[in-house]
XYZ file of N, CA, C and O in Angstrom:
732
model
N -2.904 3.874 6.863
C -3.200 3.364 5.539
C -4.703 3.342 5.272
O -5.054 3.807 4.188
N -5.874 2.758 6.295
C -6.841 3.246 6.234
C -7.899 4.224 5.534
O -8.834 4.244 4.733
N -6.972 5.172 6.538
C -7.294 6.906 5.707
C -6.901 7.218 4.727
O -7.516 7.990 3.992
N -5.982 6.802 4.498
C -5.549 7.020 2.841
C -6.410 6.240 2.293
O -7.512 6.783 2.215
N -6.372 5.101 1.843
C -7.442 4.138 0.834
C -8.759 4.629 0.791
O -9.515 4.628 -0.181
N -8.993 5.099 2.063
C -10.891 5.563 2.474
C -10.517 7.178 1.272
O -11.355 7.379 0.392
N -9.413 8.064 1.353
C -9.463 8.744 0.740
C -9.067 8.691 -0.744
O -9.621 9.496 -1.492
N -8.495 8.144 -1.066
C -8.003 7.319 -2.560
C -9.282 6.902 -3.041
O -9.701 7.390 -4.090
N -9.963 6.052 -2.401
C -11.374 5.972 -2.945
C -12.701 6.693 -3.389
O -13.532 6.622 -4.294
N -12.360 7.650 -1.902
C -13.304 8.844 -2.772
C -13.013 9.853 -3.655
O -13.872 10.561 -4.182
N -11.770 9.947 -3.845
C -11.094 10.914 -4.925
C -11.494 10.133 -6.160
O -11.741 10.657 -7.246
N -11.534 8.890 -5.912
C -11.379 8.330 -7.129
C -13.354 8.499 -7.895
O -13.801 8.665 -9.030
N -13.946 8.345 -6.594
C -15.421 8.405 -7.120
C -15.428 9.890 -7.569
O -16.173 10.204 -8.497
N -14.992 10.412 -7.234
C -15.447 12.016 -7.771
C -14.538 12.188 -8.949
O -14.633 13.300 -9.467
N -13.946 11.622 -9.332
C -12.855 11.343 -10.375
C -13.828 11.498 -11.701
O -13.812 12.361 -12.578
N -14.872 10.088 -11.488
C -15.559 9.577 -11.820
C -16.730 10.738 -12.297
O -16.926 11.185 -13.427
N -17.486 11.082 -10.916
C -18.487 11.835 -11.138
C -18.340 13.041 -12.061
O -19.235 13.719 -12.567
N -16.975 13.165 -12.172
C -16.426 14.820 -12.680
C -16.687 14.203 -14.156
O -17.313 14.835 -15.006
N -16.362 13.422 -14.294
C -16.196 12.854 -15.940
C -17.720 13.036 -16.060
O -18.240 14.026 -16.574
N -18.286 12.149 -15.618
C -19.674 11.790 -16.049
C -20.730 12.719 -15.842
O -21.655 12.580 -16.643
N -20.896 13.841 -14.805
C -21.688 14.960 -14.525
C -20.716 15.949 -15.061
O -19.631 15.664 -15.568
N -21.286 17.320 -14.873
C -20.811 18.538 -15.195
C -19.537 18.480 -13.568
O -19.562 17.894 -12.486
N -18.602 19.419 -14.241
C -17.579 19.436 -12.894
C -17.986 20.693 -12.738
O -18.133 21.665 -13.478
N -18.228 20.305 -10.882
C -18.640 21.415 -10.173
C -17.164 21.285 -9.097
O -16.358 20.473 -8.643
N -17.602 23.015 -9.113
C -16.414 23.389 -7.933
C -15.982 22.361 -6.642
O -14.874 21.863 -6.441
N -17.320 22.198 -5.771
C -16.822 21.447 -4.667
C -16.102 19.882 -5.161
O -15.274 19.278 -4.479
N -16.563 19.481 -6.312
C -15.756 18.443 -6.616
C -14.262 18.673 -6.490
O -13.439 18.186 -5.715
N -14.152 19.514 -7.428
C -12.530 19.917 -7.778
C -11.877 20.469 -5.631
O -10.748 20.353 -5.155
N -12.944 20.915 -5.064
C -12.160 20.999 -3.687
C -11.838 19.829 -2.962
O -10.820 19.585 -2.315
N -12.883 19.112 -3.165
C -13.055 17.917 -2.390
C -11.957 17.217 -2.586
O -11.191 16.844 -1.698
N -11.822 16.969 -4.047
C -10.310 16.319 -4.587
C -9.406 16.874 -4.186
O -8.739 15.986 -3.655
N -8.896 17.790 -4.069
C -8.027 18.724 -3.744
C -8.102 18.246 -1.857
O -7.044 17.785 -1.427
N -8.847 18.319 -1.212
C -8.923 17.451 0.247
C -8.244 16.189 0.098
O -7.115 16.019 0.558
N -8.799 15.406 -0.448
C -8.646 13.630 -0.536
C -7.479 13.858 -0.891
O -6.834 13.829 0.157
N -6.689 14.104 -1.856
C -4.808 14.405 -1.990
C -4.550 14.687 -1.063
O -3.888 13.772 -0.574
N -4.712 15.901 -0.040
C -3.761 16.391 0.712
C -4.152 15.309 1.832
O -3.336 14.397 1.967
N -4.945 15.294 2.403
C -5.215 13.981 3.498
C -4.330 12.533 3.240
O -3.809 11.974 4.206
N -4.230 12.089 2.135
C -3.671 10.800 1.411
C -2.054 11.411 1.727
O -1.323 10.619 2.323
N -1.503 12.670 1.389
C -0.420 13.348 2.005
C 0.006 13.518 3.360
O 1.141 13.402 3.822
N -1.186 13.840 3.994
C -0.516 14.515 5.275
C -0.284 12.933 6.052
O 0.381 12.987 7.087
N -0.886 11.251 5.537
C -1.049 10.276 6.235
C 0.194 9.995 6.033
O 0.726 9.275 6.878
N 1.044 10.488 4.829
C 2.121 9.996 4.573
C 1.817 8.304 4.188
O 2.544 7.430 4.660
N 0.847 8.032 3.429
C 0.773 6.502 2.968
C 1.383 6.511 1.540
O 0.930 7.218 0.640
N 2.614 5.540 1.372
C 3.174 5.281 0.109
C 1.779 4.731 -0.567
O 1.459 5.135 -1.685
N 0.760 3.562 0.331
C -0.323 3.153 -0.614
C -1.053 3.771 -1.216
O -1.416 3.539 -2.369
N -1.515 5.017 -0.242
C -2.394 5.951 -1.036
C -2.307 6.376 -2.258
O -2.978 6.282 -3.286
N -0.664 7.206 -1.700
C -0.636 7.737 -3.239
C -0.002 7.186 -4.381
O 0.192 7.915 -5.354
N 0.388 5.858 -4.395
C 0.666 4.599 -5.227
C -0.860 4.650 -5.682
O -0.943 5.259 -6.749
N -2.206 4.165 -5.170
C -3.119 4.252 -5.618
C -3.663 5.231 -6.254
O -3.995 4.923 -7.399
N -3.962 6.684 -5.840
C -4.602 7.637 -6.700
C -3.354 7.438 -8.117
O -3.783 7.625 -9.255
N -2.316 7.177 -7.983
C -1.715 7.405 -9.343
C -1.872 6.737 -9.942
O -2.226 7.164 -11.040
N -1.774 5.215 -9.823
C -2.353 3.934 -10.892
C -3.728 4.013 -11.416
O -4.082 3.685 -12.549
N -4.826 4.715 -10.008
C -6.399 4.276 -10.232
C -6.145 5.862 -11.656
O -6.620 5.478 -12.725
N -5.679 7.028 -11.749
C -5.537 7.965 -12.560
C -5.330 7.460 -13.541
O -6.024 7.660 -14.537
N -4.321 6.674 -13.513
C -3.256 6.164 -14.726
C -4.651 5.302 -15.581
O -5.269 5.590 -16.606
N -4.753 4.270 -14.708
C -5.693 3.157 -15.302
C -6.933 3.924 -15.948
O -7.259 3.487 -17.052
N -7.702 5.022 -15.442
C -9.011 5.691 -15.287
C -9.049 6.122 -17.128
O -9.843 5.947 -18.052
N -7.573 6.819 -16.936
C -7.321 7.650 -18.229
C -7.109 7.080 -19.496
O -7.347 7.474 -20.637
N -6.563 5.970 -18.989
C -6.302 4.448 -20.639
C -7.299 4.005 -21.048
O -7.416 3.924 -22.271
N -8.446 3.528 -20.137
C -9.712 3.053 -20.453
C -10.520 3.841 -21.732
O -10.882 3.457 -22.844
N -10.614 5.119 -21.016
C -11.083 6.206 -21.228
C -10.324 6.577 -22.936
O -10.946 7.528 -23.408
N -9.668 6.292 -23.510
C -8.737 6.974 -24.096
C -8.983 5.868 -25.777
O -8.953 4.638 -25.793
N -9.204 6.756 -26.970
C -9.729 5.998 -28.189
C -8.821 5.531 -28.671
O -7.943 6.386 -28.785
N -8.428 4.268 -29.165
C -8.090 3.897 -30.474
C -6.170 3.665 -29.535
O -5.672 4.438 -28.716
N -5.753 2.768 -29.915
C -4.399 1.827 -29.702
C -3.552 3.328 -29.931
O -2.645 3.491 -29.115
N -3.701 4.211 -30.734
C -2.683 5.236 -30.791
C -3.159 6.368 -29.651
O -2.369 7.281 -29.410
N -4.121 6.330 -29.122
C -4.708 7.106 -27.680
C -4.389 6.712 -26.730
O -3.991 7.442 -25.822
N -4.487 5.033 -26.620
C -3.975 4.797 -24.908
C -2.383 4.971 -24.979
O -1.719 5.402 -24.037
N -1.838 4.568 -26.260
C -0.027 4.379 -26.234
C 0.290 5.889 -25.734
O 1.290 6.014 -25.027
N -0.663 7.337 -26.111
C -0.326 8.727 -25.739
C -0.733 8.738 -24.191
O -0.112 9.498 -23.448
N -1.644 8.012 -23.726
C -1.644 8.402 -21.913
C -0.917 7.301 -21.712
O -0.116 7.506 -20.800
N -0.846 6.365 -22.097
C 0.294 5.987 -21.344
C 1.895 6.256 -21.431
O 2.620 5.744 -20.578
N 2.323 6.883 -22.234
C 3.846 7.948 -22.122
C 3.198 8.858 -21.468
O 3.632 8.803 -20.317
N 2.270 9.803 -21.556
C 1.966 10.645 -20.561
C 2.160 10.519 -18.971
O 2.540 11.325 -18.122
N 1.664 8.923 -18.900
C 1.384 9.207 -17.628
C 2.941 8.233 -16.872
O 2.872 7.882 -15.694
N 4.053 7.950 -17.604
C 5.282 7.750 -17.750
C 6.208 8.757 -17.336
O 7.161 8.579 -16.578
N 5.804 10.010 -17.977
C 6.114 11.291 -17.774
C 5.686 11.946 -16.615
O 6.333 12.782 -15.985
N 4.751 11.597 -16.405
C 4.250 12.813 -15.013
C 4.047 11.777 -13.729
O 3.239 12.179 -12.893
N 4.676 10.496 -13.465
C 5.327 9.682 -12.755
C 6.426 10.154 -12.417
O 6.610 10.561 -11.270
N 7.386 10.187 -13.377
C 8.490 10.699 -13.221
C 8.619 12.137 -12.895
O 9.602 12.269 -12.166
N 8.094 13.160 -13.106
C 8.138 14.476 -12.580
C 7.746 14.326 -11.494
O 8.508 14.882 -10.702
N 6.643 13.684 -10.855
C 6.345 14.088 -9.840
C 7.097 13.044 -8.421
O 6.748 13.055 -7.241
N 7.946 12.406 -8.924
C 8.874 11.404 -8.306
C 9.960 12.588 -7.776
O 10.156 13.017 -6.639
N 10.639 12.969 -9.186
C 11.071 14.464 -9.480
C 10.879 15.134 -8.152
O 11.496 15.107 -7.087
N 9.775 15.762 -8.606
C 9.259 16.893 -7.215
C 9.559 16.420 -5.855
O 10.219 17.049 -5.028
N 8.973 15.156 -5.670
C 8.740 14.914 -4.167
C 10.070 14.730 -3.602
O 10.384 14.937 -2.430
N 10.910 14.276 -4.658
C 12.414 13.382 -4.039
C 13.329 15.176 -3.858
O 13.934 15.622 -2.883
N 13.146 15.633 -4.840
C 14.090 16.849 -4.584
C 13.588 18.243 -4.420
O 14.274 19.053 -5.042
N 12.430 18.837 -3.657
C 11.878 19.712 -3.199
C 11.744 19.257 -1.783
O 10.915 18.374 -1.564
N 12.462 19.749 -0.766
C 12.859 19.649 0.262
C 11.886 19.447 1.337
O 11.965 18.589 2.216
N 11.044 20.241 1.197
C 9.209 20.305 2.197
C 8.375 19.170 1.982
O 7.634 18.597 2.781
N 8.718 18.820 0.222
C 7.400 17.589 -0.111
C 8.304 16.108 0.582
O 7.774 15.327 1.372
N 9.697 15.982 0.088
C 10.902 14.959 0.674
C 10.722 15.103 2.371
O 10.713 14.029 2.971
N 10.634 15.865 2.872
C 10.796 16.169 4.483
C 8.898 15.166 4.451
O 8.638 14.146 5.088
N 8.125 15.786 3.690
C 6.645 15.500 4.171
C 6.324 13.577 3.603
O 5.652 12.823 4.307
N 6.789 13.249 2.626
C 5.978 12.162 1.583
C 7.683 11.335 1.158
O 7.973 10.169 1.423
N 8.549 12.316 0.481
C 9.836 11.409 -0.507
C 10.312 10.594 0.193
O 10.106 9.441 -0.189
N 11.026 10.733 1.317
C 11.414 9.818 2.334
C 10.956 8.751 2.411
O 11.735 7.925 2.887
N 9.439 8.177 1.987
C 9.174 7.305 2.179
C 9.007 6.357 1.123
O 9.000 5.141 1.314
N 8.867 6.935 -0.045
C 9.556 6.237 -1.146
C 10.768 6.180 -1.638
O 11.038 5.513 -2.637
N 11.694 6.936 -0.928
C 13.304 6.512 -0.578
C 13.602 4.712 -0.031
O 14.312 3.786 -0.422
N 12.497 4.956 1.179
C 12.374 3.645 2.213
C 11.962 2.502 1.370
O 12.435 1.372 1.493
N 10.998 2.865 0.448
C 10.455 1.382 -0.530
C 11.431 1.349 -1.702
O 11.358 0.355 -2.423
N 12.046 1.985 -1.906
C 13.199 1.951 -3.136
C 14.527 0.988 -2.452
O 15.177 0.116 -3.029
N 14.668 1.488 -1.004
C 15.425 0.069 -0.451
C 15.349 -0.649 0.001
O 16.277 -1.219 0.575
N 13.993 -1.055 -0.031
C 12.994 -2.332 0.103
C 13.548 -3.253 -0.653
O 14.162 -4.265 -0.316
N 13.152 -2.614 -2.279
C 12.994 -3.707 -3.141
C 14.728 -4.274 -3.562
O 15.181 -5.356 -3.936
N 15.224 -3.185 -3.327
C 16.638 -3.159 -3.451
C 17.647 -3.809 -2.399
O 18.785 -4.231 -2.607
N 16.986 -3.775 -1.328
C 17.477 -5.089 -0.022
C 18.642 -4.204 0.959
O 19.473 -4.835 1.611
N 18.606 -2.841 0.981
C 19.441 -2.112 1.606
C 18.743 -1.302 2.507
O 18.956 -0.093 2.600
N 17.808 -1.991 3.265
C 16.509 -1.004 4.191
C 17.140 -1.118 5.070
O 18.034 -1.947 5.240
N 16.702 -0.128 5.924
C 17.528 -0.329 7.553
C 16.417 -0.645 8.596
O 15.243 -0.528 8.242
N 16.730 -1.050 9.902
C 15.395 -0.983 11.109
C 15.597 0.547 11.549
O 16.525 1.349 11.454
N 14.359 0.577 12.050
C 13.759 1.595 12.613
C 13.215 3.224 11.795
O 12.913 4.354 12.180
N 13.376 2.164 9.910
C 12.043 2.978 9.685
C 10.857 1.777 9.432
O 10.983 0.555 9.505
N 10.060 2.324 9.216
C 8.353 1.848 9.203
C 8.858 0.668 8.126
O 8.769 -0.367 8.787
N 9.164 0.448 7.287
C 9.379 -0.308 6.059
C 10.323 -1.660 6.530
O 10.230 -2.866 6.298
N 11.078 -0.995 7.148
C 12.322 -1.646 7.672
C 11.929 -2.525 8.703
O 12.216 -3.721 8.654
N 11.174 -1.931 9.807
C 10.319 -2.683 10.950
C 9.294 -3.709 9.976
O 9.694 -4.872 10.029
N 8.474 -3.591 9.394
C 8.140 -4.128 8.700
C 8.790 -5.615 8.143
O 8.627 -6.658 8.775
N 9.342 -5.560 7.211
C 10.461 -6.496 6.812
C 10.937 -7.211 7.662
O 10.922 -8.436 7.538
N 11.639 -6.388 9.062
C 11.961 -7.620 9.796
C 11.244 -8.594 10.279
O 11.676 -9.736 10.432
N 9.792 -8.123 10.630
C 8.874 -8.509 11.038
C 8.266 -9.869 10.593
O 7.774 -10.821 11.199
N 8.494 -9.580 9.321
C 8.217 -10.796 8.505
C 9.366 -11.712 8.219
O 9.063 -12.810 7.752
N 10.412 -11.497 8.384
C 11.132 -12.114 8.762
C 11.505 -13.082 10.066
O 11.923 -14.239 10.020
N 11.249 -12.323 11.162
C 11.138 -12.851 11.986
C 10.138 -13.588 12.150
O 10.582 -14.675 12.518
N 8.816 -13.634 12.077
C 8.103 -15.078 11.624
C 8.273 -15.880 11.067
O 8.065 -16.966 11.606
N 8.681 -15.862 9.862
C 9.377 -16.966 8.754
C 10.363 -17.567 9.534
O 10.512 -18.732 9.167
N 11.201 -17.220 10.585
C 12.359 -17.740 10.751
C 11.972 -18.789 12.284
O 12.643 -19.768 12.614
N 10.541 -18.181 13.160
C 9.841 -18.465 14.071
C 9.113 -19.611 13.502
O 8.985 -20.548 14.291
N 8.472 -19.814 12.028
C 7.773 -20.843 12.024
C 8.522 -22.201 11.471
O 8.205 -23.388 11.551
N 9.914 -21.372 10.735
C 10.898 -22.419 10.190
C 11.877 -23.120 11.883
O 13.011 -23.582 11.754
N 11.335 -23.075 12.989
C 11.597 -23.487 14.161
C 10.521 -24.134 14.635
O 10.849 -25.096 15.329
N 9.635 -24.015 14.555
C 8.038 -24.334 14.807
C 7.380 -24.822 13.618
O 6.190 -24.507 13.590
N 7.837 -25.582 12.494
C 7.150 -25.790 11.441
C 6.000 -26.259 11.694
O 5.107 -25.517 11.287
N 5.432 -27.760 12.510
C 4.138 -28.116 12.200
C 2.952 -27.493 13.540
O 1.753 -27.424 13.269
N 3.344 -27.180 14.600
C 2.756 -26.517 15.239
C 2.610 -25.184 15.837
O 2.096 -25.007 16.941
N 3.140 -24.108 14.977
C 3.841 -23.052 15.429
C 4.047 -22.438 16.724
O 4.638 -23.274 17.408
N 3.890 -21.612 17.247
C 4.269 -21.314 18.891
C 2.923 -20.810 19.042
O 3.063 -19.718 19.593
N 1.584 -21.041 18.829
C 0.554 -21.009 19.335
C -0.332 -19.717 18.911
O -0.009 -18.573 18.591
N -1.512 -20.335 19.035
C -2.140 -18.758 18.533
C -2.066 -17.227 18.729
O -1.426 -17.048 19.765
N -2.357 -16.296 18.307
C -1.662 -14.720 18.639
C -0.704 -15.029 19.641
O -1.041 -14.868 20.813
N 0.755 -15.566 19.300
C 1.970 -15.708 20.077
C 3.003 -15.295 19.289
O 4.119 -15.487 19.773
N 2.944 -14.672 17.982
C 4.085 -14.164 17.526
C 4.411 -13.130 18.263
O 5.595 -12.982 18.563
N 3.422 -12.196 18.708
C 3.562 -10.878 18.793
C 4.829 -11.265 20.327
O 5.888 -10.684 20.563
N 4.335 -12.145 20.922
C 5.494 -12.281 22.867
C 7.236 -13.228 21.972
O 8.150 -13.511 22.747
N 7.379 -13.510 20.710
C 8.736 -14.062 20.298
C 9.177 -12.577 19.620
O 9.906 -11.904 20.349
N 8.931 -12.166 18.712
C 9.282 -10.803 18.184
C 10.102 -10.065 18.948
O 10.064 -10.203 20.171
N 11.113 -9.018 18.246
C 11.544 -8.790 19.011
C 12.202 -6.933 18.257
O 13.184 -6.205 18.394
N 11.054 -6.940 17.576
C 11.575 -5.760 16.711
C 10.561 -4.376 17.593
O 10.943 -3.216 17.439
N 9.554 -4.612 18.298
C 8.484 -4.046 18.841
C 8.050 -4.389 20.348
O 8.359 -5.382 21.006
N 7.391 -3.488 20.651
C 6.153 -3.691 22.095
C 5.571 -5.287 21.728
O 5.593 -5.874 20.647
N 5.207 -5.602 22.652
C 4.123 -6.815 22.230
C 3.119 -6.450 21.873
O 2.506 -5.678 22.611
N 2.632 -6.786 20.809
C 1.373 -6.506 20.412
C 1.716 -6.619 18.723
O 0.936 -6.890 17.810
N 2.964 -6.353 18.676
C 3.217 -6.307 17.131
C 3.010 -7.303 16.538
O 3.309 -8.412 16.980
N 2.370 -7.067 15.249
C 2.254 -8.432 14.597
C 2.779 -8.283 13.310
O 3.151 -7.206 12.845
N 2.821 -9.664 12.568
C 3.793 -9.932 11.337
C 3.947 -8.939 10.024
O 4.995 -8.870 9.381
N 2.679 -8.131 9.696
C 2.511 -7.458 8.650
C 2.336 -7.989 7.479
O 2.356 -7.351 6.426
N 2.065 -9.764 7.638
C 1.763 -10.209 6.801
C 0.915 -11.391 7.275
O 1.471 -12.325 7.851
N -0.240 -11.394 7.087
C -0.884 -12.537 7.465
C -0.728 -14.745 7.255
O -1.055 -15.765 7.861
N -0.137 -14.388 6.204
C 0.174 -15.857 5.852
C 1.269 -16.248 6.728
O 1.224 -17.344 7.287
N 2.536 -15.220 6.948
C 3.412 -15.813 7.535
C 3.176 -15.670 9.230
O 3.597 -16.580 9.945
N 2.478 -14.478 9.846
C 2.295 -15.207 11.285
C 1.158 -15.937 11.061
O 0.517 -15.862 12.109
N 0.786 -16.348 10.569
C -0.859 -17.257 10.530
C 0.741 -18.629 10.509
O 1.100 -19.015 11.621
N 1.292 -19.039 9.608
C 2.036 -19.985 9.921
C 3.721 -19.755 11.251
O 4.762 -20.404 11.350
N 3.326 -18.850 11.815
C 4.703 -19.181 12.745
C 3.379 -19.009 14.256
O 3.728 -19.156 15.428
N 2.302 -18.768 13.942
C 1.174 -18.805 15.314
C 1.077 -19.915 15.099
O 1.589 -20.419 16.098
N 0.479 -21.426 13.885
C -0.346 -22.321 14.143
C 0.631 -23.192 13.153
O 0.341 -24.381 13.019
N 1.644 -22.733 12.530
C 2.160 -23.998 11.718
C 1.431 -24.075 10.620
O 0.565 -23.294 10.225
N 1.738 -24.845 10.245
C 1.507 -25.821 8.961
C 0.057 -26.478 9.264
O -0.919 -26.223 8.558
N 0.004 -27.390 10.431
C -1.215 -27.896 10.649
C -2.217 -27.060 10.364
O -3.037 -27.410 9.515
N -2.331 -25.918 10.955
C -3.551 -24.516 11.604
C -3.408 -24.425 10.500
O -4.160 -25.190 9.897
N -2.427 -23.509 9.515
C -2.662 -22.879 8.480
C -3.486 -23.506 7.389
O -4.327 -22.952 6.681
N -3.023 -24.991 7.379
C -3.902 -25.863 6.676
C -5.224 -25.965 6.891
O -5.936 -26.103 5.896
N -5.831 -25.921 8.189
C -7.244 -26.137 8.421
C -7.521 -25.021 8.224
O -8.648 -25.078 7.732
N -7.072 -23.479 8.319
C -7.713 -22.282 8.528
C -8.122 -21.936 6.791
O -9.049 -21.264 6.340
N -6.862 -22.803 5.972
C -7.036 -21.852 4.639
C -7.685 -23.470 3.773
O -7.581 -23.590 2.552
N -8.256 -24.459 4.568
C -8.682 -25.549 3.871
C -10.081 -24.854 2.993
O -9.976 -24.392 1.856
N -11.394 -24.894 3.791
C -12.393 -24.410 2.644
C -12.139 -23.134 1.729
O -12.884 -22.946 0.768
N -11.333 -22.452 1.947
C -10.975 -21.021 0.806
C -10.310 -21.664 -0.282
O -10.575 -21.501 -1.473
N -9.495 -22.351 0.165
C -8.699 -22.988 -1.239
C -9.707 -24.090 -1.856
O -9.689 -24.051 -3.086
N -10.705 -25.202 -1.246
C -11.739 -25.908 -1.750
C -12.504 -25.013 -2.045
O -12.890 -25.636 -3.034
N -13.302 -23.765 -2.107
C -14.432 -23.087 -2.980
C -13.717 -22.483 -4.052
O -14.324 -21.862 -4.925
């Protein structure tokens, strides 16, 4: 995910630069890099991001209440095509669709273990269910990862709030997130 965002970001600056300078070739390659890299990581975030930061880039950009209402059906449309593409062109589905297959039964509650999404989920589950046993002192600091049981040890929650409360409870979590919530 990393590499994707590090590349989502710079696509997005040259996004930028292309608008605002003359577009030069290596731009248009470079971009053309930062996609396929954000691809080959296979990060749903990435390319969730280059499409919103596009989406968003182009509305801003765009005159008068009857201009943004046209990029935004536009970009309604070429969401959907390219959902299109990835889900039913067999090479891009084998490379990227699959994995927005996996977040489609995320949200939909029909994920299975032992994909990435799925491990995930349980994960966080299984803390929630570790600290709802351990409410005020949880089972101790970086100790989710030795109760878990979806992974190697080492795995951790995939969500910080909930092993931050099945490591330290209620108490810890309270002192750890006391001055962030007072400033």
């Amino acid at each position: 995910n990393e590499t994707a965002m590090m590349a989502c970001i710079s696509f997005l600056i040259l996004v930028y630069w292309s608008e605002k300078y003359k577009v030069k070739k290596i731009y248009i390659f470079l971009e053309l890099f930062f996609i396929a890299t954000i691809v080959i990581t296979q990060s749903k975030k990435g390319m969730i991001g280059v499409v919103l930061a596009i989406i968003i880039f182009s509305i801003l950009k765009a005159n008068g209440a009857k201009g943004k209402l046209k990029k935004i059906l536009l970009a309604i449309i070429m969401i959907i095509v390219v959902l299109e593409v990835i889900i039913n062109v067999p090479e891009l589905y084998d490379l990227i669709g699959y994995r927005f297959n996996q977040l489609n039964d995320a949200i939909f509650g029909t994920i299975t273990a032992g994909t990435s999404t799925g491990n995930r989920i349980l994960l966080i589950k299984q803390a929630l269910n570790i600290w709802m046993n351990h409410i005020f002192t949880g089972v101790g600091l970086n100790n989710f990862s030795n109760y878990q049981s979806v992974g190697d040890i080492g795995y951790y929650a995939h969500n910080n709030y909930v092993e931050l409360l099945a490591d330290v409870g209620v108490f810890g979590f309270t002192i750890y997130y006391y001055l962030p919530i007072k400033l």
